[in-house]
Short mmCIF file of C-alpha atoms and ligand atoms in Angstrom, two decimals:
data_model
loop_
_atom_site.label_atom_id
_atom_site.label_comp_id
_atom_site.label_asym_id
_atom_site.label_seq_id
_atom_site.Cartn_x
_atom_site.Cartn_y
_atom_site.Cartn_z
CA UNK A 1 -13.89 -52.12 -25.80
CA UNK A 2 -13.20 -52.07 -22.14
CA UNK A 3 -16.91 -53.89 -21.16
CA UNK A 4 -16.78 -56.79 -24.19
CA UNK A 5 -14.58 -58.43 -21.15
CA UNK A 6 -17.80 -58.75 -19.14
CA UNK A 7 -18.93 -61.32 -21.80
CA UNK A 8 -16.21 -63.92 -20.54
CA UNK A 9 -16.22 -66.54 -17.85
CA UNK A 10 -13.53 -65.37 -16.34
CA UNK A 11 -13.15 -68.78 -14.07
CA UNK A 12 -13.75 -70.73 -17.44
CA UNK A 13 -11.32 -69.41 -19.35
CA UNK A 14 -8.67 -69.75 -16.19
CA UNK A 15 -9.74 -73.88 -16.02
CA UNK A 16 -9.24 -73.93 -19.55
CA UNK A 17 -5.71 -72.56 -19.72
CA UNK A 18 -4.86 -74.32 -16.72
CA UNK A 19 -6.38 -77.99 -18.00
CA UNK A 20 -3.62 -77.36 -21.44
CA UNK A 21 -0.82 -76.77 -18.84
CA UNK A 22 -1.21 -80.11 -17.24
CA UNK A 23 -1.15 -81.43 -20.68
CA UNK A 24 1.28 -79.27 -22.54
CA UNK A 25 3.40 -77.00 -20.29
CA UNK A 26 7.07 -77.56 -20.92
CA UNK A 27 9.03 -79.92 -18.89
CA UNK A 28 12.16 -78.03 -17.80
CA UNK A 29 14.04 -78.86 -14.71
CA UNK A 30 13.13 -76.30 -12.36
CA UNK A 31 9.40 -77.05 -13.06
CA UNK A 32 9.95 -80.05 -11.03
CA UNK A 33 10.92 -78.45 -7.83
CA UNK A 34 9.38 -76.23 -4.99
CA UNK A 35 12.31 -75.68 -3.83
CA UNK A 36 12.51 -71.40 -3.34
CA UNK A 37 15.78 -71.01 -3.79
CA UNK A 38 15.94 -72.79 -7.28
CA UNK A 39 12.31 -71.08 -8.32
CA UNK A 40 14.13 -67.76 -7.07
CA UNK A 41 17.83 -68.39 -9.46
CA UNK A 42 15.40 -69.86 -12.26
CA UNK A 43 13.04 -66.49 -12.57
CA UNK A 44 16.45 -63.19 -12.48
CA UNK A 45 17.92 -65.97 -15.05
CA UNK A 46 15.21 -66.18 -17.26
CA UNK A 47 13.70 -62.97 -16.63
CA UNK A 48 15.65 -61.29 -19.87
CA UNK A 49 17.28 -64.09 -20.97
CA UNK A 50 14.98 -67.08 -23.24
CA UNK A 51 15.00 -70.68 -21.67
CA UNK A 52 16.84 -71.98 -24.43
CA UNK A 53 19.11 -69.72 -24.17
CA UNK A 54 19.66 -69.65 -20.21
CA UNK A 55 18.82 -73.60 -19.75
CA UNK A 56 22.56 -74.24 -19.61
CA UNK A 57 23.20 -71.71 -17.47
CA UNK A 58 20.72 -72.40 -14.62
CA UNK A 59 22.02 -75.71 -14.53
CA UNK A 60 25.88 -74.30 -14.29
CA UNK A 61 24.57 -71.63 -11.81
CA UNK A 62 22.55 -74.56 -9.58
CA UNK A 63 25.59 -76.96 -9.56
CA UNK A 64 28.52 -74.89 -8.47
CA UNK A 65 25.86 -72.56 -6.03
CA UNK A 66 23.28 -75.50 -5.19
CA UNK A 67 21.76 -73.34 -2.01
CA UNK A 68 21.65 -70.24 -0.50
CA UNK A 69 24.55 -70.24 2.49
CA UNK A 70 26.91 -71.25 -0.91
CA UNK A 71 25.95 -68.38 -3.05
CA UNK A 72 26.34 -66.17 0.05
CA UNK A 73 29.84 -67.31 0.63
CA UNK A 74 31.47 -67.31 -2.78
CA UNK A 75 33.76 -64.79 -4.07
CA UNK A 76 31.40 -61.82 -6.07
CA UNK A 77 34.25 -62.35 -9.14
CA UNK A 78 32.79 -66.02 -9.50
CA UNK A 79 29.45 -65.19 -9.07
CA UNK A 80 29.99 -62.75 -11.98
CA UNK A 81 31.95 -65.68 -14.26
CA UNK A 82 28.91 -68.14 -13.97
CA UNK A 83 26.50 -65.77 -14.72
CA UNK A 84 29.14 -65.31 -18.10
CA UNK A 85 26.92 -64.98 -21.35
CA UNK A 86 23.63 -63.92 -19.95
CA UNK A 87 24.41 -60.20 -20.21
CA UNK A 88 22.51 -57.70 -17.40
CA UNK A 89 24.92 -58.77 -14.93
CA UNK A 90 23.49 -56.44 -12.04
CA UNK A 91 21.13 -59.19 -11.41
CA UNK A 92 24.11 -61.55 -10.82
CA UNK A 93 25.40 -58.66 -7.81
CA UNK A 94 21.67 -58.55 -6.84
CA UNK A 95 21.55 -62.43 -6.45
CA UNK A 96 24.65 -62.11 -4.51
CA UNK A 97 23.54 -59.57 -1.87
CA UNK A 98 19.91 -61.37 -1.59
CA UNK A 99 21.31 -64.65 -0.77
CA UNK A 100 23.32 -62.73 2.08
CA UNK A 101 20.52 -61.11 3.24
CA UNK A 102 18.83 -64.34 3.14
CA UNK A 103 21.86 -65.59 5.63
CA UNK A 104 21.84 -62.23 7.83
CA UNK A 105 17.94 -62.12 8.23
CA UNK A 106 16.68 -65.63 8.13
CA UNK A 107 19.58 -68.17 8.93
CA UNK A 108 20.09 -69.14 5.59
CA UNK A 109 16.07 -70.12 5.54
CA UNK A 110 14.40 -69.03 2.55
CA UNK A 111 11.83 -66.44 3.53
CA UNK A 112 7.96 -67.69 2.59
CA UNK A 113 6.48 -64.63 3.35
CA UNK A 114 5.81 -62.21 0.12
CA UNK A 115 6.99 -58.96 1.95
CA UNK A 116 10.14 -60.79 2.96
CA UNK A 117 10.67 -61.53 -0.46
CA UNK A 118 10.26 -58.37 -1.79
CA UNK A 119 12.58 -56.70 0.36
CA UNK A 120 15.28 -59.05 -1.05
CA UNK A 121 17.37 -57.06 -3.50
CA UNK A 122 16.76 -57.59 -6.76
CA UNK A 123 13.27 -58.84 -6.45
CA UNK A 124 10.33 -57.71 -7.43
CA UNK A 125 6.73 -57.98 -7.45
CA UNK A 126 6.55 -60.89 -10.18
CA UNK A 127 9.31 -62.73 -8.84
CA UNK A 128 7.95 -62.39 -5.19
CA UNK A 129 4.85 -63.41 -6.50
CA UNK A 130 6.54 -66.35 -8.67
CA UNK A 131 8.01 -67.86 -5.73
CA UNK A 132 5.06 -67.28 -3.34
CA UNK A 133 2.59 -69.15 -5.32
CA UNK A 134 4.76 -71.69 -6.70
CA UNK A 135 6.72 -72.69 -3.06
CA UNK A 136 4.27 -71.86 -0.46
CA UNK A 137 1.43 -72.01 -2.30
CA UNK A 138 -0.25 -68.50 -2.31
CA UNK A 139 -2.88 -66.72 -4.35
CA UNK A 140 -0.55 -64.79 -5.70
CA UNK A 141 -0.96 -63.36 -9.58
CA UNK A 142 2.77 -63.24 -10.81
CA UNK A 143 2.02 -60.89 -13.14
CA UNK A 144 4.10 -59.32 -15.89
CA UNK A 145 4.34 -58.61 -19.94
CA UNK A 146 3.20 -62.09 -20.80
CA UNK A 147 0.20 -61.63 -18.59
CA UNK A 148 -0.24 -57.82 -20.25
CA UNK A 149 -0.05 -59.40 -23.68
CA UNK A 150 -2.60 -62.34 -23.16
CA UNK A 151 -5.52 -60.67 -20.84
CA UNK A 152 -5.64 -57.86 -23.28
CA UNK A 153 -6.13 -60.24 -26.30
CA UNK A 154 -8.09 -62.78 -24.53
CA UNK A 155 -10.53 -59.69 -23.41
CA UNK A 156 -10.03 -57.49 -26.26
CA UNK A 157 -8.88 -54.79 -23.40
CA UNK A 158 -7.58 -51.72 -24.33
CA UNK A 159 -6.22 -50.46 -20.77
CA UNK A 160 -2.68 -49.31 -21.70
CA UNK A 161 -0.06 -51.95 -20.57
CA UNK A 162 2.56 -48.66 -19.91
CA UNK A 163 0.23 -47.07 -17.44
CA UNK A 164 1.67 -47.60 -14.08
CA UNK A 165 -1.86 -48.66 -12.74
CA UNK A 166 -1.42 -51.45 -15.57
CA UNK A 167 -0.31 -53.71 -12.23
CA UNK A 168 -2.63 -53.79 -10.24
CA UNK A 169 -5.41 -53.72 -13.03
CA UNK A 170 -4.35 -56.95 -14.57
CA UNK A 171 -3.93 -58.84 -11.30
CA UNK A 172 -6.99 -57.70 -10.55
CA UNK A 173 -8.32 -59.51 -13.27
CA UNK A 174 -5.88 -62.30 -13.05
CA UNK A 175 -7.28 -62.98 -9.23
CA UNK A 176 -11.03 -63.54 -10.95
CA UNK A 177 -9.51 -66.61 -13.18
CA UNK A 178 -7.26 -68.17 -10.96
CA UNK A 179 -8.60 -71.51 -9.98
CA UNK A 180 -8.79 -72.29 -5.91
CA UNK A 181 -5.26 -73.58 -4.62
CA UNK A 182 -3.48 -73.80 -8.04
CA UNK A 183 -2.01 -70.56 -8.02
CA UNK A 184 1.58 -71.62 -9.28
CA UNK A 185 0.50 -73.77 -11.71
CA UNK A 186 -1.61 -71.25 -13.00
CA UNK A 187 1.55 -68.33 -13.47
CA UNK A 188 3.20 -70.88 -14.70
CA UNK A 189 0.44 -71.56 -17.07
CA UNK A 190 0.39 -68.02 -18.23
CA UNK A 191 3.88 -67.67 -18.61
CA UNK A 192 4.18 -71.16 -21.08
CA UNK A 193 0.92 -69.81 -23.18
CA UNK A 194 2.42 -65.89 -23.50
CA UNK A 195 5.79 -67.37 -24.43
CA UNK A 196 5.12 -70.49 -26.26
CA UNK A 197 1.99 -69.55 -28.53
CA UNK A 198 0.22 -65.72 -27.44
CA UNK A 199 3.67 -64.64 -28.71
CA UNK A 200 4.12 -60.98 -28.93
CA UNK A 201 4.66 -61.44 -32.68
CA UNK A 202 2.84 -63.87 -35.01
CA UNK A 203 0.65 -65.73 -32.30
CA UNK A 204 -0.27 -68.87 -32.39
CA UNK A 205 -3.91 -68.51 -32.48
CA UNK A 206 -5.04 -71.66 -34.23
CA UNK A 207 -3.48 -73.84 -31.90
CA UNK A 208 -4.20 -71.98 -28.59
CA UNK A 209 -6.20 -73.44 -26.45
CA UNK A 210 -7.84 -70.02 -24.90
CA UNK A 211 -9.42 -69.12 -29.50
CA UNK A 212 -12.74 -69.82 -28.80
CA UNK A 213 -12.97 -67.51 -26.05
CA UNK A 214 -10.70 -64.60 -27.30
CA UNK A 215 -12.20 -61.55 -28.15
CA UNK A 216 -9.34 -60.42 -29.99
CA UNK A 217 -8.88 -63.49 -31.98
CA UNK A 218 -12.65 -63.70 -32.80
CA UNK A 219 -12.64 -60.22 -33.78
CA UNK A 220 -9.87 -60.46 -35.98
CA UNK A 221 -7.82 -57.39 -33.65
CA UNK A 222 -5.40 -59.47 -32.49
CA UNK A 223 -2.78 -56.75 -33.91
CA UNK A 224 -4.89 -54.14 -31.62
CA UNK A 225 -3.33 -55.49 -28.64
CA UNK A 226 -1.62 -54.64 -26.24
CA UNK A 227 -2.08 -51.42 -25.99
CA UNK A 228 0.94 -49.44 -25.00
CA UNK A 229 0.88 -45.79 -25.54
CA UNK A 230 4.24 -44.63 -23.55
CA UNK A 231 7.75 -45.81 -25.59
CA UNK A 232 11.41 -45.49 -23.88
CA UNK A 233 13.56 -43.76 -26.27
CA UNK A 234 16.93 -45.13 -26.00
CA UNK A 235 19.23 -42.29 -25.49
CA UNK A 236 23.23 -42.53 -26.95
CA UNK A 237 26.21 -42.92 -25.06
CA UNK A 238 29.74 -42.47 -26.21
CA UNK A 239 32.73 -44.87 -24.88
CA UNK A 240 36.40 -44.73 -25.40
CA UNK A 241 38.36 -47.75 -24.49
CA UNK A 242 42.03 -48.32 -24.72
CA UNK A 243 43.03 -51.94 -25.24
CA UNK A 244 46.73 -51.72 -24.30
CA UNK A 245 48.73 -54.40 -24.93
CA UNK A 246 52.43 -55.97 -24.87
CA UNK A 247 53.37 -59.48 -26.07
CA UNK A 248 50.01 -61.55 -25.68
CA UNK A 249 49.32 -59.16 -22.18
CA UNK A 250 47.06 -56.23 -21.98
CA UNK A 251 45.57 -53.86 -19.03
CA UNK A 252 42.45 -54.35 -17.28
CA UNK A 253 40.49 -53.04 -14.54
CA UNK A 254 37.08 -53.71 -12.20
CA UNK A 255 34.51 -50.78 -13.16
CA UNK A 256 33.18 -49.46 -9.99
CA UNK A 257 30.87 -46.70 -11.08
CA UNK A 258 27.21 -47.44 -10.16
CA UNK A 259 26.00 -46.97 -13.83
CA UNK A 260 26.44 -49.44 -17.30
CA UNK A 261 28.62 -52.41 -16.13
CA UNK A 262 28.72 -52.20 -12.49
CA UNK A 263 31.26 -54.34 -11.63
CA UNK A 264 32.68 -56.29 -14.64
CA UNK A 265 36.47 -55.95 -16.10
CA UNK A 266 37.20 -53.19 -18.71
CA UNK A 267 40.18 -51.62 -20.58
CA UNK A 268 41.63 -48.36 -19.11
CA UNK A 269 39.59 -45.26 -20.44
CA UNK A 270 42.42 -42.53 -21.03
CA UNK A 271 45.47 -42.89 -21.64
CA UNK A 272 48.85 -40.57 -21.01
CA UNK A 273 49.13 -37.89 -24.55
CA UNK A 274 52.85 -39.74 -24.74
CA UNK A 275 51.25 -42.98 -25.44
CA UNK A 276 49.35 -41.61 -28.46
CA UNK A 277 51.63 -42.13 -30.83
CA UNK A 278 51.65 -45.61 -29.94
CA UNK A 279 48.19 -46.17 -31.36
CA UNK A 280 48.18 -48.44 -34.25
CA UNK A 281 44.49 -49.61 -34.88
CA UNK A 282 40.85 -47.69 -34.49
CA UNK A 283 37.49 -49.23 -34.49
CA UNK A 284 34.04 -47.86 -33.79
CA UNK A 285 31.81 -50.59 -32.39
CA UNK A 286 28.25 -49.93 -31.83
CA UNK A 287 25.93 -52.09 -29.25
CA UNK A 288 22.94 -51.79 -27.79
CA UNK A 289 21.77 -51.62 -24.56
CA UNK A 290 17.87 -51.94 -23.37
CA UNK A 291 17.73 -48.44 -22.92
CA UNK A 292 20.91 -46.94 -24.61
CA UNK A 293 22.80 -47.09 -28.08
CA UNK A 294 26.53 -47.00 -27.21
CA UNK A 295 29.11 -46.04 -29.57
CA UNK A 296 32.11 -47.56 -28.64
CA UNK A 297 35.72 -46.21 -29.66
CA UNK A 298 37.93 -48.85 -29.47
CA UNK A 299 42.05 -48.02 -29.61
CA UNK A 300 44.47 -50.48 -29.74
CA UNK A 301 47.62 -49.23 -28.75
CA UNK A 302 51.25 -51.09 -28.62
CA UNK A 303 54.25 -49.43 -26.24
CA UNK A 304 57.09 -49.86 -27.77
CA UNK A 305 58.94 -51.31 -24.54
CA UNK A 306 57.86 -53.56 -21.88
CA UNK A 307 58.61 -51.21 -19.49
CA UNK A 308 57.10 -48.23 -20.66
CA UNK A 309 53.76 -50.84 -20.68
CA UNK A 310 54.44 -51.45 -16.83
CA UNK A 311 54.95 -48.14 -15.44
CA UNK A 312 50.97 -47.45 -16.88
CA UNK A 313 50.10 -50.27 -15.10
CA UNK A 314 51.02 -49.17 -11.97
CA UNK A 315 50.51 -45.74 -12.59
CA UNK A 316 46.57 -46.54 -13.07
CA UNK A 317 46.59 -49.41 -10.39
CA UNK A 318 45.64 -51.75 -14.05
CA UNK A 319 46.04 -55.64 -13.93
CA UNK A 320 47.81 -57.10 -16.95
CA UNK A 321 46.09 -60.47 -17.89
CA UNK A 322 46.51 -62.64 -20.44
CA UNK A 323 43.97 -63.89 -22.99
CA UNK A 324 43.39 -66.99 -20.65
CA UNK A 325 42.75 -65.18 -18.02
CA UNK A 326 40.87 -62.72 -19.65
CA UNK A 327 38.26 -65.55 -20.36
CA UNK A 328 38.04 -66.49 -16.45
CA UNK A 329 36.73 -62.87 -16.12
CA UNK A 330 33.53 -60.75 -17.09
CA UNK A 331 33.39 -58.31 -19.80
CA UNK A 332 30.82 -56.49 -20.97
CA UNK A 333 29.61 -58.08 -24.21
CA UNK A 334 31.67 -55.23 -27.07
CA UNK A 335 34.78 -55.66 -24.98
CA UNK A 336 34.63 -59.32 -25.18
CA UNK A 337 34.03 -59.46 -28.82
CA UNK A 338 36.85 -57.11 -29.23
CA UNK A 339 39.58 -59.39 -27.65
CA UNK A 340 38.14 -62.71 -29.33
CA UNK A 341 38.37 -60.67 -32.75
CA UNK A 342 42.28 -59.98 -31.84
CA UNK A 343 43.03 -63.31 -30.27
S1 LIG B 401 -6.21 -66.88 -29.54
FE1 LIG B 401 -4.36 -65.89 -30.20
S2 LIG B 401 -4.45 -63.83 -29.38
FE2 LIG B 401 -5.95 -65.06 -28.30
S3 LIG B 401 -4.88 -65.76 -26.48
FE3 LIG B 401 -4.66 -67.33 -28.02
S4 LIG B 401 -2.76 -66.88 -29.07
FE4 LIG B 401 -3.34 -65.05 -27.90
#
């Protein structure tokens, strides 16, 4: 399978996909920017998260933090609240460290060079590559599953998208159909066509404008590819959470452990063997997580006298909120359900 690719035009089939961008690639707002900073919040938002999803978001995120010197100054809690809904909130603390970095190292400049961009933390090769080719204008391939998925149809090429050479193999190929000088319109081509119609499910094929040349389509393999040989087997995880609570307040801390949840509120984890009997509700929620299934044990537990309530708060150094100001915090995603399902 690997040599049918040799029977493409490589440079053709790049000038096609680029000629349906100008034509029909979508119209959202950061497409009509080069500004670096935007291209840069605009990629870690939409990286796990689908436009239509994140659209409000980005524009949230770009109002309140419009450039780099104000992300770098705000508070990490608000940084954390905007970012509110799109889940994977490490890439919010990553965003937040970059655009200090970005102050430290380079006066609050953008960087333009790729290495520089890499090194920002948080970033990696596609979204160096992203903002290289779209801001400055480099022949960069920004290349990631949507490029995978597409190449391997379009060629009928069976190299496994889970080998770690997978990288450098596809932008390899990517460099050999990427028209001169139109490198960021050309990733963003890729990304629109892999999204929009060379879905990974259920492709679009009789509307794409790449069918005549696709191997896989004319074959009739499309199902064939990608090929990915190596799967991530989530692994379980078991969580106990007490939601402790006293007239309309309950406890809450900041998680600090560099592991699930780095830095968003929780409910205290143990409680004292007096306060058992002072449980009145059980639930078991289970949620998933890209690489774990968590079980979630979820007591609710009612002291019988403010006071009793306090001394655990300051016995475990625990906040008490209430359910407003719950909301002007971040949760992970179960916890969050949890209180909205009480309140
Ligand atoms: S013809 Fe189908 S499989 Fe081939 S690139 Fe287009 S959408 Fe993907």
């Amino acid at each position: 399978m690997k040599t049918k690719k040799q029977n493409a035009d490589f440079l053709h089939v790049g000038v096609k996909l680029l000629a349906w961008y100008k034509i029909h690639g979508r119209d959202l707002p950061f497409r009509n920017t080069k500004d670096p900073y935007k291209i840069w919040i605009c990629e870690i938002i939409f990286q796990q998260t689908r436009i239509e999803q994140g659209l409000n978001h980005y524009n949230s995120f770009i109002k309140r933090f419009p450039d780099v010197e104000t992300l770098a100054n705000a508070e990490n809690d608000e940084v954390l609240l905007y970012w509110k809904g799109l889940g994977y909130y490490s890439r919010a603390i990553n965003l937040h460290i970059a655009a200090k970095q970005i102050v430290e190292n380079f006066g609050g400049k953008f960087p333009e060079n790729y290495d520089d961009i890499l090194n920002l933390k948080g970033v990696g090769k596609y979204t160096a590559a992203a903002i290289s080719s779209i801001c400055f204008g480099k022949a960069i391939p920004a290349v990631d599953g949507n490029f995978y998925r597409v190449l391997s149809r379009v060629f009928a090429d069976d190299f496994d998208v889970s080998s770690p050479k997978a990288f450098a193999y596809f932008s390899e190929l990517v460099l050999k159909m990427m028209p001169e000088n139109e490198a960021g319109y050309f990733n963003e081509a890729m990304m629109d066509l892999g999204s929009a119609i060379c879905k990974p499910r259920n492709p679009e094929c009789e509307i794409c404008p790449l069918n005549k040349d696709c191997l896989a389509f004319n074959l009739g393999l499309v199902q064939n590819f990608p090929v990915k040989t190596k799967k991530t087997k989530p692994t379980d995880l078991e969580l106990i959470y007490y939601f402790v609570e006293f007239n309309g307040d309950f406890l809450i801390r900041q998680r600090k452990e560099d592991f699930i949840w780095k830095r968003l509120f929780e409910f205290p984890t143990e409680i004292p063997a007096a306060f058992e009997e002072f449980i009145i509700h059980h639930k078991t929620v289970l949620h998933k997580l890209t690489h774990k299934n968590l079980t979630v044990q979820m007591y609710r537990v009612q002291p019988d006298s403010e006071s009793v309530f306090r001394s655990f708060a300051e016995q475990g150094a625990f906040s008490i909120v209430n359910v407003e100001e719950f909301h002007r915090k971040s949760f992970p995603k179960p916890l969050e359900n949890y209180v909205n399902s009480i309140f």
